[in-house]
Amino acid sequence: MSDAEYRLHYWPSIPGRGEYVRLVLEDAGAEYVDVVRLAADRGGALMAWMKGDRTGMLPYAPPILEHGELVLAQTAVICRYLASRHGLVPANEANRLLADQLQLTVADLVAEAHDTHHPISTGAYYEDQKPEARKRAEAFLTQRMPKYLGFFERVLERADGDGGVLGAAICYVDLSLFHSLEGLAYAFPKGFAARSGDFPRLMALRAKVAERPRLAAYLASERRLPFSEDGLFRRYPELDFV
Amino acid sequence: MSDAEYRLHYWPSIPGRGEYVRLVLEDAGAEYVDVVRLAADRGGALMAWMKGDRTGMLPYAPPILEHGELVLAQTAVICRYLASRHGLVPANEANRLLADQLQLTVADLVAEAHDTHHPISTGAYYEDQKPEARKRAEAFLTQRMPKYLGFFERVLERADGDGGVLGAAICYVDLSLFHSLEGLAYAFPKGFAARSGDFPRLMALRAKVAERPRLAAYLASERRLPFSEDGLFRRYPELDFV
């Protein structure tokens, strides 16, 4: 065991859903180890760890966070847990509940973005579901993405502060929104650019999050993995509808 | 405003995701009003309420729970909130976090079950995406559903109590698992029956939850809406792979 406070287990070569956790850890300045990236056989190490004998929680899928005896899975649960420990969500219950439900709506958006390249089966290659992917991507870019982003734009308008979705200060949901916008801009350069003008507050939030000192340092570091066509957000020109 | 403690806003003619909330309310013996089912124009009332001017939280989609000043969206957040108020989740943090992540894994399963009949677009009719639905349903029944149910079976084995996923007592996740199993059995009578023998602990949990006195009364009442081909779990024989 390392001496770092947190141990993150995630695929070693993609941002994926692990990135949502990394952003909270990095913004908090928390001490953590990205376990699998340090392992010799990397992906193999993750599967071996997942299947290994352990007491406590049985995790369904990565990302997984170990903190002392706790073994946490599900991105939204991990982010909320870290945020509550590191001041990235207000202490009062009403705001926490508001953040929780917004975070799950981000998760819904991300799951739909993923399914643009895997509309039929996560167990099959993209190349085996390309016609269906084109149909789903078109529906996503013309209907679903604008619906989600329009919702978050209205949330920001309503919050009416100089912070993020909760108004006064940046919270973990804002970090997740930032990464989701980065991912959408990567995956759909034309489709996203064609619509981003409709969401000025979201675009301002994206810029503001990237400027937070710890995050700016992280984003410029080698710790930040690039997007690719192995990840959650993939750039396939044939799926980029305007 | 009614005098009931809670006000649920959901589509009036399907169990849908609202049912996960109803089961917690019913099992808790909580006083609630299913607002839209009492309204004269029903579905219209839900949309009018969603779009109405209100202070506070902007909800993305139903189900929505009002409790005093709180306006909560996202099924998992609502269920967790109610469970914590009504003794349907243990008080210690580790068990709560465990329940939270399991509930989100139930939500993932449910989203994938939904997408069997809407693999391309939620904005289009099933009839306009039938070939893709057949492919997605086959992948769901042969790969994804067994993977999810196998996971929950192992969770129950590990919990090793006479309760549910957390061991000692039934918690809100068990209620959600119950309804999801009901839904899968409805939607895929052949495909589900062919595999349910692999998950004896889950099947025992399903029976145990249905026998809880308040739930048994609810399930036998007219308050429980039947499954149908307008809902989350739909029975289309052409999607029922063995």
Coordinates of C-alpha atoms in Angstrom, one line a residue:
Chain A
M1 CA 0.0 0.0 0.0
S2 CA 1.2 3.5 -0.8
D3 CA 1.1 6.2 1.8
A4 CA -1.2 8.4 -0.3
E5 CA -4.6 8.9 1.2
Y6 CA -6.6 7.7 -1.8
R7 CA -6.1 4.9 -4.3
L8 CA -7.8 5.2 -7.7
H9 CA -8.3 2.1 -9.8
Y10 CA -9.1 2.8 -13.4
W11 CA -8.1 1.9 -17.0
P12 CA -4.6 3.3 -17.4
S13 CA -4.7 4.7 -21.0
I14 CA -8.0 6.6 -21.3
P15 CA -9.6 9.5 -19.4
G16 CA -12.9 7.7 -19.4
R17 CA -15.1 7.9 -16.3
G18 CA -11.9 7.9 -14.2
E19 CA -11.3 11.5 -15.3
Y20 CA -14.3 12.7 -13.3
V21 CA -12.7 11.4 -10.2
R22 CA -9.3 12.6 -11.1
L23 CA -10.6 16.2 -11.5
V24 CA -12.0 16.2 -8.0
L25 CA -8.8 14.8 -6.5
E26 CA -6.6 17.2 -8.5
D27 CA -8.7 20.3 -7.7
A28 CA -8.7 19.3 -4.0
G29 CA -5.0 18.9 -4.0
A30 CA -5.6 15.4 -2.5
E31 CA -2.8 12.8 -2.3
Y32 CA -3.7 9.9 -4.5
V33 CA -2.2 7.1 -6.5
D34 CA -3.5 6.2 -9.9
V35 CA -2.8 2.5 -9.1
V36 CA -3.1 0.8 -12.4
R37 CA -1.0 3.4 -14.2
L38 CA 1.9 2.4 -11.9
A39 CA 1.4 -1.3 -12.4
A40 CA 3.7 -3.3 -14.7
D41 CA 1.0 -4.9 -16.7
R42 CA -1.6 -2.1 -16.4
G43 CA -4.9 -3.3 -17.7
G44 CA -4.2 -6.8 -16.5
A45 CA -3.6 -5.4 -13.0
L46 CA -7.0 -3.7 -13.0
M47 CA -8.8 -6.9 -13.9
A48 CA -6.8 -8.9 -11.4
W49 CA -7.6 -6.5 -8.7
M50 CA -11.3 -6.4 -9.6
K51 CA -11.4 -10.2 -9.4
G52 CA -9.2 -10.6 -6.3
D53 CA -10.4 -11.7 -2.9
R54 CA -11.2 -8.8 -0.7
T55 CA -13.5 -8.2 2.1
G56 CA -16.0 -5.4 1.9
M57 CA -17.6 -3.9 -1.1
L58 CA -17.9 -5.8 -4.4
P59 CA -17.5 -3.2 -7.1
Y60 CA -19.4 -3.6 -10.4
A61 CA -17.0 -1.6 -12.6
P62 CA -14.2 0.9 -12.5
P63 CA -13.6 3.7 -11.5
I64 CA -13.1 2.5 -8.0
L65 CA -11.7 4.5 -5.1
E66 CA -10.1 3.0 -2.0
H67 CA -10.0 5.2 1.0
G68 CA -8.9 3.3 4.2
E69 CA -11.4 0.5 4.5
L70 CA -13.9 2.0 2.0
V71 CA -14.1 0.6 -1.5
L72 CA -16.3 2.9 -3.6
A73 CA -17.6 2.4 -7.1
Q74 CA -19.9 4.5 -9.3
T75 CA -18.4 7.7 -10.5
A76 CA -21.1 10.0 -9.0
V77 CA -20.8 8.4 -5.6
I78 CA -17.0 8.7 -5.6
C79 CA -17.1 12.3 -6.7
R80 CA -19.7 13.2 -4.1
Y81 CA -17.7 11.5 -1.4
L82 CA -14.5 13.3 -2.3
A83 CA -16.3 16.6 -2.7
S84 CA -17.9 16.4 0.7
R85 CA -14.4 15.8 2.3
H86 CA -12.6 18.5 0.4
G87 CA -15.0 21.5 0.3
L88 CA -16.2 21.0 -3.2
V89 CA -19.9 21.0 -2.3
P90 CA -21.6 23.2 0.3
A91 CA -22.4 21.7 3.7
N92 CA -26.1 22.3 3.7
E93 CA -28.4 19.4 2.7
A94 CA -30.5 21.3 0.2
N95 CA -27.4 22.2 -1.9
R96 CA -25.9 18.8 -1.6
L97 CA -29.1 17.2 -2.9
L98 CA -29.2 19.7 -5.7
A99 CA -25.6 18.9 -6.6
D100 CA -26.4 15.1 -6.4
Q101 CA -29.2 15.3 -8.9
L102 CA -27.3 17.5 -11.3
Q103 CA -24.4 15.1 -11.1
L104 CA -26.6 12.2 -12.1
T105 CA -28.0 14.3 -15.0
V106 CA -24.4 14.8 -16.1
A107 CA -23.9 11.0 -15.9
D108 CA -27.0 10.5 -18.0
L109 CA -25.6 12.9 -20.7
V110 CA -22.3 11.1 -20.6
A111 CA -23.9 7.6 -21.0
E112 CA -25.8 8.9 -24.0
A113 CA -22.7 10.3 -25.5
H114 CA -21.0 6.9 -25.1
D115 CA -23.9 5.1 -26.7
T116 CA -23.4 7.2 -29.9
H117 CA -20.5 4.9 -30.8
H118 CA -22.0 1.8 -29.0
P119 CA -25.7 1.9 -29.6
I120 CA -26.2 -1.9 -29.9
S121 CA -23.6 -3.6 -27.6
T122 CA -20.7 -2.5 -25.4
G123 CA -19.4 -6.0 -26.0
A124 CA -19.0 -5.5 -29.8
Y125 CA -16.6 -3.2 -31.7
Y126 CA -17.7 0.2 -33.0
E127 CA -16.9 -1.1 -36.5
D128 CA -19.7 -3.7 -36.1
Q129 CA -22.4 -1.2 -35.2
K130 CA -21.6 1.7 -37.5
P131 CA -24.9 2.2 -39.3
E132 CA -26.7 2.2 -36.0
A133 CA -24.1 4.6 -34.5
R134 CA -24.8 7.1 -37.3
K135 CA -28.5 7.1 -36.5
R136 CA -27.9 7.4 -32.8
A137 CA -25.3 10.1 -33.1
E138 CA -27.6 12.2 -35.3
A139 CA -30.4 11.9 -32.7
F140 CA -27.9 12.7 -29.9
L141 CA -26.5 15.8 -31.6
T142 CA -29.7 17.2 -32.9
Q143 CA -32.0 16.4 -29.9
R144 CA -30.4 15.0 -26.8
M145 CA -27.2 17.0 -26.4
P146 CA -29.1 20.3 -27.0
K147 CA -31.7 19.3 -24.5
Y148 CA -29.1 18.4 -21.8
L149 CA -27.0 21.5 -22.4
G150 CA -30.0 23.7 -22.6
F151 CA -31.0 22.4 -19.2
F152 CA -27.6 23.1 -17.6
E153 CA -27.6 26.6 -19.3
R154 CA -30.9 27.3 -17.5
V155 CA -29.5 26.0 -14.3
L156 CA -26.6 28.4 -14.6
E157 CA -28.9 31.3 -15.5
R158 CA -31.0 30.5 -12.4
A159 CA -28.0 30.2 -10.1
D160 CA -27.0 33.6 -11.3
G161 CA -23.8 33.8 -9.3
D162 CA -20.2 34.1 -10.4
G163 CA -19.6 30.5 -9.6
G164 CA -21.1 27.4 -11.2
V165 CA -24.4 25.4 -11.0
L166 CA -24.9 26.1 -7.4
G167 CA -24.3 29.8 -7.7
A168 CA -21.7 31.0 -5.3
A169 CA -18.7 28.7 -5.6
I170 CA -17.5 26.0 -8.0
C171 CA -18.6 22.5 -6.9
Y172 CA -17.8 19.0 -8.1
V173 CA -20.6 19.1 -10.6
D174 CA -18.9 22.0 -12.4
L175 CA -15.8 20.0 -12.7
S176 CA -17.8 17.1 -14.3
L177 CA -19.6 19.5 -16.6
F178 CA -16.2 20.9 -17.7
H179 CA -14.9 17.4 -18.6
S180 CA -18.1 16.5 -20.4
L181 CA -17.9 19.7 -22.5
E182 CA -14.3 18.9 -23.2
G183 CA -15.3 15.4 -24.3
L184 CA -18.2 16.6 -26.5
A185 CA -16.0 19.2 -28.1
Y186 CA -13.4 16.5 -28.8
A187 CA -15.8 13.9 -30.1
F188 CA -18.0 16.2 -32.2
P189 CA -15.8 19.1 -33.3
K190 CA -18.3 20.4 -35.9
G191 CA -21.5 19.4 -34.2
F192 CA -20.5 20.9 -30.9
A193 CA -19.1 24.1 -32.4
A194 CA -22.2 24.6 -34.4
R195 CA -24.3 24.6 -31.2
S196 CA -22.0 25.9 -28.5
G197 CA -23.1 29.5 -29.1
D198 CA -26.5 28.6 -27.7
F199 CA -24.9 27.9 -24.3
P200 CA -22.8 31.0 -23.4
R201 CA -22.9 30.4 -19.6
L202 CA -21.8 26.8 -20.0
M203 CA -18.9 27.9 -22.3
A204 CA -17.9 30.5 -19.7
L205 CA -18.0 27.8 -17.0
R206 CA -15.8 25.6 -19.1
A207 CA -13.2 28.3 -19.4
K208 CA -13.4 29.2 -15.7
V209 CA -12.9 25.7 -14.5
A210 CA -9.8 25.2 -16.7
E211 CA -8.3 28.3 -15.1
R212 CA -8.5 27.0 -11.5
P213 CA -4.8 26.9 -10.5
R214 CA -4.6 23.2 -9.5
L215 CA -6.6 22.1 -12.5
A216 CA -4.6 24.3 -14.9
A217 CA -1.4 22.6 -13.7
Y218 CA -3.0 19.2 -14.0
L219 CA -4.4 19.8 -17.5
A220 CA -0.9 20.9 -18.6
S221 CA 0.8 17.8 -17.0
E222 CA 1.4 14.3 -18.3
R223 CA -1.0 13.0 -15.7
R224 CA -3.9 14.2 -18.0
L225 CA -4.5 11.5 -20.5
P226 CA -5.6 12.5 -24.0
F227 CA -8.9 11.6 -25.5
S228 CA -8.8 8.8 -28.0
E229 CA -10.9 6.3 -29.9
D230 CA -10.7 3.8 -27.1
G231 CA -12.5 6.0 -24.6
L232 CA -15.9 7.3 -23.6
F233 CA -15.8 10.3 -26.0
R234 CA -14.6 9.2 -29.5
R235 CA -13.9 11.3 -32.6
Y236 CA -15.4 9.5 -35.6
P237 CA -15.9 12.1 -38.4
E238 CA -18.9 10.0 -39.7
L239 CA -20.7 10.6 -36.4
D240 CA -20.1 14.3 -36.3
F241 CA -23.4 15.8 -37.5
V242 CA -23.9 19.5 -37.8
Chain B
M1 CA -51.2 22.2 -1.6
S2 CA -52.4 19.0 0.0
D3 CA -51.7 18.2 3.6
A4 CA -49.7 15.1 2.7
E5 CA -46.0 15.2 3.6
Y6 CA -44.7 14.4 0.1
R7 CA -45.9 15.3 -3.4
L8 CA -44.8 13.0 -6.2
H9 CA -44.9 14.3 -9.8
Y10 CA -44.8 11.6 -12.4
W11 CA -46.5 10.3 -15.5
P12 CA -50.0 9.2 -14.5
S13 CA -50.4 6.0 -16.5
I14 CA -47.1 4.0 -16.2
P15 CA -45.1 2.6 -13.4
G16 CA -41.9 3.9 -15.1
R17 CA -39.2 5.4 -12.9
G18 CA -41.8 6.8 -10.6
E19 CA -42.4 3.3 -9.3
Y20 CA -39.0 3.2 -7.6
V21 CA -40.1 6.2 -5.6
R22 CA -43.6 4.9 -4.9
L23 CA -42.2 1.7 -3.5
V24 CA -40.1 3.5 -0.9
L25 CA -43.0 5.8 0.0
E26 CA -45.4 2.8 0.3
D27 CA -43.0 0.6 2.2
A28 CA -42.3 3.5 4.6
G29 CA -46.0 4.1 5.1
A30 CA -45.3 7.7 4.2
E31 CA -48.1 10.2 3.4
Y32 CA -47.9 11.2 -0.2
V33 CA -49.9 12.5 -3.1
D34 CA -49.3 11.2 -6.6
V35 CA -50.1 14.7 -7.9
V36 CA -50.6 14.1 -11.6
R37 CA -52.9 11.1 -11.1
L38 CA -55.3 13.4 -9.3
A39 CA -55.2 16.2 -11.9
A40 CA -57.9 16.6 -14.5
D41 CA -55.7 16.6 -17.5
R42 CA -53.1 14.3 -16.1
G43 CA -50.1 14.3 -18.5
G44 CA -50.7 17.9 -19.4
A45 CA -50.6 18.8 -15.7
L46 CA -47.1 17.3 -15.4
M47 CA -45.7 19.3 -18.3
A48 CA -47.4 22.5 -17.1
W49 CA -45.9 22.0 -13.6
M50 CA -42.5 21.2 -15.1
K51 CA -42.5 24.4 -17.1
G52 CA -44.1 26.6 -14.4
D53 CA -42.4 29.4 -12.6
R54 CA -41.0 28.2 -9.4
T55 CA -38.2 29.2 -7.2
G56 CA -35.6 26.6 -6.3
M57 CA -34.5 23.6 -8.1
L58 CA -35.0 23.2 -11.8
P59 CA -35.7 19.5 -12.5
Y60 CA -34.5 17.9 -15.6
A61 CA -37.1 15.2 -15.8
P62 CA -39.7 13.3 -13.7
P63 CA -40.0 11.7 -11.3
I64 CA -39.9 14.7 -9.0
L65 CA -40.5 14.8 -5.3
E66 CA -41.6 17.9 -3.4
H67 CA -41.0 17.9 0.3
G68 CA -41.5 21.3 1.9
E69 CA -39.2 23.6 0.1
L70 CA -37.2 20.8 -1.5
V71 CA -37.7 19.9 -5.1
L72 CA -35.8 16.7 -5.9
A73 CA -35.2 15.0 -9.2
Q74 CA -33.3 11.9 -10.2
T75 CA -34.8 8.6 -9.0
A76 CA -31.7 7.5 -7.1
V77 CA -31.5 10.8 -5.2
I78 CA -35.1 10.8 -4.3
C79 CA -35.0 7.1 -3.2
R80 CA -31.9 7.7 -1.1
Y81 CA -33.5 10.8 0.5
L82 CA -36.7 9.0 1.4
A83 CA -34.8 6.0 2.6
S84 CA -32.6 8.0 5.0
R85 CA -35.7 9.6 6.5
H86 CA -37.7 6.4 6.9
G87 CA -35.2 3.9 8.1
L88 CA -34.8 2.1 4.8
V89 CA -31.0 2.5 4.8
P90 CA -28.6 2.0 7.8
A91 CA -27.3 5.1 9.5
N92 CA -23.6 4.4 9.2
E93 CA -21.8 6.1 6.3
A94 CA -20.1 3.0 4.9
N95 CA -23.4 1.2 4.4
R96 CA -25.0 4.3 3.0
L97 CA -22.3 4.6 0.4
L98 CA -22.6 1.0 -0.4
A99 CA -26.3 1.4 -0.9
D100 CA -25.8 4.5 -3.1
Q101 CA -23.4 2.7 -5.5
L102 CA -25.6 -0.3 -5.7
Q103 CA -28.6 1.9 -6.5
L104 CA -26.8 3.6 -9.3
T105 CA -25.9 0.1 -10.7
V106 CA -29.6 -0.7 -10.6
A107 CA -30.2 2.6 -12.5
D108 CA -27.6 1.5 -15.1
L109 CA -29.4 -1.8 -15.6
V110 CA -32.7 -0.1 -16.0
A111 CA -31.4 2.4 -18.5
E112 CA -30.0 -0.5 -20.6
A113 CA -33.4 -2.3 -20.3
H114 CA -35.1 0.8 -21.6
D115 CA -32.7 1.1 -24.5
T116 CA -33.6 -2.4 -25.8
H117 CA -36.8 -0.8 -27.2
H118 CA -35.2 2.6 -27.9
P119 CA -31.7 2.0 -29.1
I120 CA -31.5 4.9 -31.5
S121 CA -33.7 7.7 -30.2
T122 CA -36.0 8.3 -27.3
G123 CA -37.6 10.9 -29.5
A124 CA -38.8 8.3 -32.0
Y125 CA -41.3 5.5 -31.8
Y126 CA -40.3 1.9 -31.2
E127 CA -41.8 1.1 -34.5
D128 CA -39.2 3.3 -36.2
Q129 CA -36.2 1.5 -34.6
K130 CA -37.3 -2.2 -34.6
P131 CA -34.3 -3.8 -36.4
E132 CA -31.9 -2.0 -34.1
A133 CA -34.0 -2.9 -31.1
R134 CA -33.7 -6.6 -31.9
K135 CA -30.0 -6.4 -32.0
R136 CA -29.8 -4.4 -28.8
A137 CA -32.3 -6.7 -27.0
E138 CA -30.3 -9.8 -28.0
A139 CA -27.1 -8.3 -26.6
F140 CA -28.9 -7.2 -23.5
L141 CA -30.5 -10.6 -22.7
T142 CA -27.4 -12.7 -23.6
Q143 CA -24.7 -10.4 -22.1
R144 CA -25.7 -7.4 -20.2
M145 CA -28.6 -8.6 -18.1
P146 CA -26.7 -11.7 -17.0
K147 CA -23.7 -9.6 -16.1
Y148 CA -25.8 -7.2 -13.9
L149 CA -27.9 -9.9 -12.3
G150 CA -24.8 -12.0 -11.7
F151 CA -23.2 -9.1 -9.9
F152 CA -26.2 -8.6 -7.6
E153 CA -26.3 -12.3 -7.0
R154 CA -22.7 -12.2 -5.8
V155 CA -23.5 -9.1 -3.7
L156 CA -26.3 -11.1 -2.0
E157 CA -24.0 -14.1 -1.5
R158 CA -21.4 -11.8 0.1
A159 CA -24.0 -10.0 2.3
D160 CA -24.9 -13.5 3.6
G161 CA -27.7 -12.3 5.8
D162 CA -31.4 -12.9 5.8
G163 CA -32.0 -9.5 4.5
G164 CA -31.0 -7.9 1.2
V165 CA -28.0 -6.5 -0.5
L166 CA -26.7 -4.9 2.7
G167 CA -27.2 -8.1 4.7
A168 CA -29.1 -7.6 7.9
A169 CA -32.3 -5.7 6.8
I170 CA -34.1 -4.8 3.6
C171 CA -33.0 -1.4 2.3
Y172 CA -34.3 0.8 -0.5
V173 CA -31.9 -0.8 -3.0
D174 CA -33.7 -4.1 -2.5
L175 CA -37.1 -2.4 -3.3
S176 CA -35.6 -1.1 -6.5
L177 CA -34.1 -4.5 -7.4
F178 CA -37.5 -6.1 -6.8
H179 CA -39.2 -3.7 -9.2
S180 CA -36.4 -4.1 -11.8
L181 CA -36.8 -7.9 -11.6
E182 CA -40.6 -7.5 -12.0
G183 CA -40.0 -5.3 -15.0
L184 CA -37.5 -7.7 -16.6
A185 CA -39.9 -10.7 -16.0
Y186 CA -42.7 -8.7 -17.7
A187 CA -40.7 -7.5 -20.6
F188 CA -38.9 -10.7 -21.4
P189 CA -41.0 -13.6 -20.1
K190 CA -39.0 -16.2 -22.0
G191 CA -35.6 -14.7 -21.8
F192 CA -35.9 -13.9 -18.1
A193 CA -37.4 -17.3 -17.2
A194 CA -34.6 -19.1 -19.1
R195 CA -31.9 -17.4 -17.0
S196 CA -33.6 -16.7 -13.6
G197 CA -32.4 -20.1 -12.3
D198 CA -28.9 -18.8 -12.3
F199 CA -29.9 -16.2 -9.7
P200 CA -31.6 -18.0 -6.8
R201 CA -30.7 -15.3 -4.2
L202 CA -32.2 -12.6 -6.3
M203 CA -35.3 -14.6 -6.9
A204 CA -35.7 -15.2 -3.2
L205 CA -35.2 -11.5 -2.6
R206 CA -37.9 -10.7 -5.1
A207 CA -40.3 -12.9 -3.3
K208 CA -39.3 -11.6 0.1
V209 CA -39.9 -8.0 -0.9
A210 CA -43.3 -8.7 -2.3
E211 CA -44.3 -10.2 1.0
R212 CA -43.6 -7.1 3.1
P213 CA -46.9 -6.2 4.6
R214 CA -47.2 -2.6 3.3
L215 CA -45.9 -3.5 -0.1
A216 CA -48.1 -6.6 -0.4
A217 CA -51.1 -4.3 0.3
Y218 CA -49.8 -1.8 -2.3
L219 CA -49.2 -4.4 -4.9
A220 CA -52.7 -5.7 -4.6
S221 CA -54.2 -2.2 -4.7
E222 CA -55.3 0.0 -7.6
R223 CA -52.5 2.4 -6.8
R224 CA -50.1 0.0 -8.5
L225 CA -50.1 0.7 -12.2
P226 CA -49.6 -2.2 -14.6
F227 CA -46.7 -2.5 -16.9
S228 CA -47.5 -1.7 -20.5
E229 CA -45.9 -0.9 -23.9
D230 CA -45.8 2.8 -23.0
G231 CA -43.4 2.3 -20.2
L232 CA -39.8 1.6 -19.2
F233 CA -40.2 -2.2 -19.4
R234 CA -42.1 -3.2 -22.5
R235 CA -43.2 -6.6 -23.7
Y236 CA -42.5 -7.0 -27.4
P237 CA -42.3 -10.7 -28.3
E238 CA -39.8 -10.0 -31.1
L239 CA -37.3 -8.7 -28.5
D240 CA -37.7 -11.7 -26.1
F241 CA -34.6 -13.8 -26.9
V242 CA -33.9 -17.0 -25.1

